[in-house]
């Protein structure tokens, strides 16, 4: 059948409305996220950390985050948890954006102790636990054992006294997985 006759197409198509009774100047895109008022419902998501180029990149991103008053998540901190000499490229974010929302990031199978270290490293307002099953499976050096991931996420939610965001790095989160995460206490999901 053609798209014109498809109800699916009607469900996802965003129709332009040329008639508006709004004044652009009256629109306030600010909102509350993690208990803080931010300027836009937008976030600089996890990009990098722990290498020779990451310090400058994270410094620039932190300045943008601060200037625009939007949250920022750092790249996976696993490398700096394992080797504390690499913490500087993560710590620079909080150093620049002292009062902003800064979010830690680790793999969902990281231990509670690793999660605590990552949060402390940048005095994070929340932690992202990333899921990247598809990415791991296509990398020759990637992980192959994902057993216990839900139980581990549940432990981190219970042990850390700050919000836990579960983030999928590129293939989305289906309804069944979202419900499973909700059932173990996760209240923030980044579907990527």
Coordinates of C-alpha atoms in Angstrom, one line a residue:
X1 CA 0.0 0.0 0.0
X2 CA 1.1 3.6 -0.5
X3 CA 2.3 5.8 2.3
X4 CA -0.8 8.0 1.9
X5 CA -3.0 5.1 3.0
X6 CA -0.8 4.0 5.8
X7 CA -1.9 4.7 9.4
X8 CA 1.7 4.1 10.4
X9 CA 2.8 7.0 8.2
X10 CA 0.1 9.2 9.8
X11 CA 1.4 8.3 13.3
X12 CA 5.0 9.4 12.6
X13 CA 4.5 12.2 10.1
X14 CA 4.8 15.7 11.7
X15 CA 2.4 17.9 9.9
X16 CA 3.4 21.6 9.5
X17 CA 0.9 23.9 11.2
X18 CA 1.2 27.4 9.5
X19 CA -1.3 29.0 11.9
X20 CA 0.0 30.0 15.2
X21 CA -1.3 32.2 18.0
X22 CA 2.0 32.4 19.8
X23 CA 4.6 35.1 20.2
X24 CA 8.1 33.6 19.8
X25 CA 9.4 35.9 22.6
X26 CA 6.9 34.2 25.0
X27 CA 8.2 30.7 24.5
X28 CA 10.3 29.4 27.4
X29 CA 12.2 26.3 26.6
X30 CA 13.6 25.9 30.1
X31 CA 12.7 22.9 32.2
X32 CA 13.8 21.0 35.4
X33 CA 16.1 18.1 35.0
X34 CA 17.6 16.2 38.0
X35 CA 16.3 18.9 40.3
X36 CA 18.0 21.8 38.4
X37 CA 16.5 24.3 36.1
X38 CA 18.2 24.1 32.7
X39 CA 17.8 26.4 29.7
X40 CA 16.8 23.8 27.1
X41 CA 15.7 20.2 27.1
X42 CA 19.0 19.4 25.5
X43 CA 22.1 17.6 26.8
X44 CA 25.7 17.2 25.7
X45 CA 25.9 13.4 25.8
X46 CA 28.9 11.2 26.5
X47 CA 31.7 11.8 24.0
X48 CA 35.3 11.3 25.3
X49 CA 37.8 11.2 28.1
X50 CA 41.0 9.6 29.1
X51 CA 43.2 10.3 26.1
X52 CA 45.6 13.0 24.9
X53 CA 42.9 14.9 23.0
X54 CA 40.1 14.5 25.5
X55 CA 41.1 17.2 27.9
X56 CA 40.7 20.0 25.3
X57 CA 37.5 18.5 23.9
X58 CA 35.9 18.1 27.4
X59 CA 37.1 21.6 28.4
X60 CA 35.4 23.1 25.3
X61 CA 32.2 21.0 25.9
X62 CA 32.1 22.0 29.6
X63 CA 32.4 25.7 28.6
X64 CA 29.4 25.2 26.2
X65 CA 27.5 23.4 28.9
X66 CA 28.1 26.1 31.4
X67 CA 27.3 29.0 29.0
X68 CA 24.1 27.4 27.8
X69 CA 23.1 26.0 31.2
X70 CA 22.5 22.5 29.8
X71 CA 23.6 19.1 31.3
X72 CA 26.8 17.3 30.2
X73 CA 27.7 13.6 30.4
X74 CA 31.3 12.6 30.2
X75 CA 32.6 9.7 28.1
X76 CA 33.1 6.3 29.8
X77 CA 35.2 6.8 32.9
X78 CA 36.3 3.1 33.0
X79 CA 39.8 4.1 31.7
X80 CA 40.3 6.6 34.5
X81 CA 38.8 4.3 37.2
X82 CA 41.4 1.7 36.2
X83 CA 44.2 4.3 35.8
X84 CA 43.7 7.3 38.0
X85 CA 46.5 9.2 36.2
X86 CA 43.9 9.7 33.4
X87 CA 41.3 11.5 35.5
X88 CA 42.3 15.0 34.4
X89 CA 40.3 14.9 31.2
X90 CA 37.2 14.1 33.2
X91 CA 37.8 16.3 36.2
X92 CA 38.2 19.4 33.9
X93 CA 34.4 19.3 33.3
X94 CA 33.4 19.9 36.9
X95 CA 36.3 22.4 37.3
X96 CA 34.8 24.5 34.6
X97 CA 31.1 23.9 35.2
X98 CA 31.0 24.0 39.0
X99 CA 27.3 24.4 39.4
X100 CA 26.0 22.7 36.3
X101 CA 24.6 19.2 35.9
X102 CA 27.5 16.8 35.2
X103 CA 26.8 13.1 34.6
X104 CA 29.2 10.3 35.1
X105 CA 29.4 7.4 32.7
X106 CA 30.3 3.7 33.0
X107 CA 29.3 0.4 31.4
X108 CA 26.3 -1.2 33.0
X109 CA 28.4 -4.2 34.2
X110 CA 30.7 -1.9 36.2
X111 CA 30.8 -2.6 39.9
X112 CA 29.2 -0.5 42.6
X113 CA 32.7 0.6 43.8
X114 CA 33.7 1.6 40.2
X115 CA 30.4 3.6 40.0
X116 CA 31.2 5.4 43.2
X117 CA 34.7 6.3 42.0
X118 CA 33.3 7.6 38.7
X119 CA 30.8 9.8 40.5
X120 CA 33.3 11.1 43.0
X121 CA 35.8 11.8 40.3
X122 CA 33.6 14.6 38.9
X123 CA 31.2 15.2 41.8
X124 CA 28.4 14.0 39.4
X125 CA 24.8 14.8 39.8
X126 CA 23.9 11.4 38.2
X127 CA 25.5 8.4 36.6
X128 CA 24.8 7.0 33.1
X129 CA 25.2 3.2 32.9
X130 CA 25.6 2.4 29.2
X131 CA 24.4 -0.6 27.4
X132 CA 26.2 -1.4 24.2
X133 CA 25.6 -5.1 23.4
X134 CA 25.5 -4.6 19.6
X135 CA 28.7 -2.6 19.6
X136 CA 30.5 -5.1 21.8
X137 CA 29.5 -8.0 19.6
X138 CA 30.8 -6.5 16.4
X139 CA 34.2 -5.6 17.9
X140 CA 36.7 -8.5 17.9
X141 CA 37.9 -7.4 21.4
X142 CA 34.4 -6.7 22.7
X143 CA 32.7 -8.2 25.6
X144 CA 30.7 -11.4 25.1
X145 CA 29.3 -12.1 28.6
X146 CA 26.4 -9.9 29.7
X147 CA 25.0 -12.1 32.4
X148 CA 23.8 -10.3 35.5
X149 CA 23.5 -6.9 33.9
X150 CA 20.0 -6.2 35.3
X151 CA 21.0 -7.4 38.8
X152 CA 24.1 -5.2 38.6
X153 CA 22.1 -2.1 37.6
X154 CA 19.7 -2.8 40.5
X155 CA 22.6 -2.9 42.9
X156 CA 24.0 0.4 41.7
X157 CA 20.5 2.0 41.9
X158 CA 20.2 0.9 45.5
X159 CA 23.8 1.8 46.6
X160 CA 24.2 5.1 44.9
X161 CA 22.2 8.0 46.4
X162 CA 21.8 9.8 43.1
X163 CA 19.9 9.3 39.9
X164 CA 20.9 6.4 37.6
X165 CA 20.4 6.9 33.9
X166 CA 20.5 3.8 31.7
X167 CA 21.7 4.7 28.3
X168 CA 21.7 2.6 25.1
X169 CA 24.5 3.7 22.8
X170 CA 22.9 3.4 19.4
X171 CA 20.3 0.7 19.0
X172 CA 17.5 1.9 21.3
X173 CA 15.6 0.4 24.2
X174 CA 12.4 -1.5 23.6
X175 CA 9.3 -1.4 25.9
X176 CA 10.1 -4.7 27.6
X177 CA 13.6 -3.6 28.5
X178 CA 12.4 -0.2 29.7
X179 CA 9.8 -1.9 32.0
X180 CA 12.5 -4.3 33.3
X181 CA 14.7 -1.3 34.1
X182 CA 11.8 0.6 35.7
X183 CA 11.1 -2.5 37.9
X184 CA 14.6 -2.4 39.3
X185 CA 14.4 1.3 40.2
X186 CA 15.7 3.1 37.1
X187 CA 13.7 6.3 36.5
X188 CA 15.8 7.8 33.7
X189 CA 16.4 6.0 30.3
X190 CA 18.3 7.5 27.4
X191 CA 17.0 5.5 24.4
X192 CA 19.8 6.9 22.1

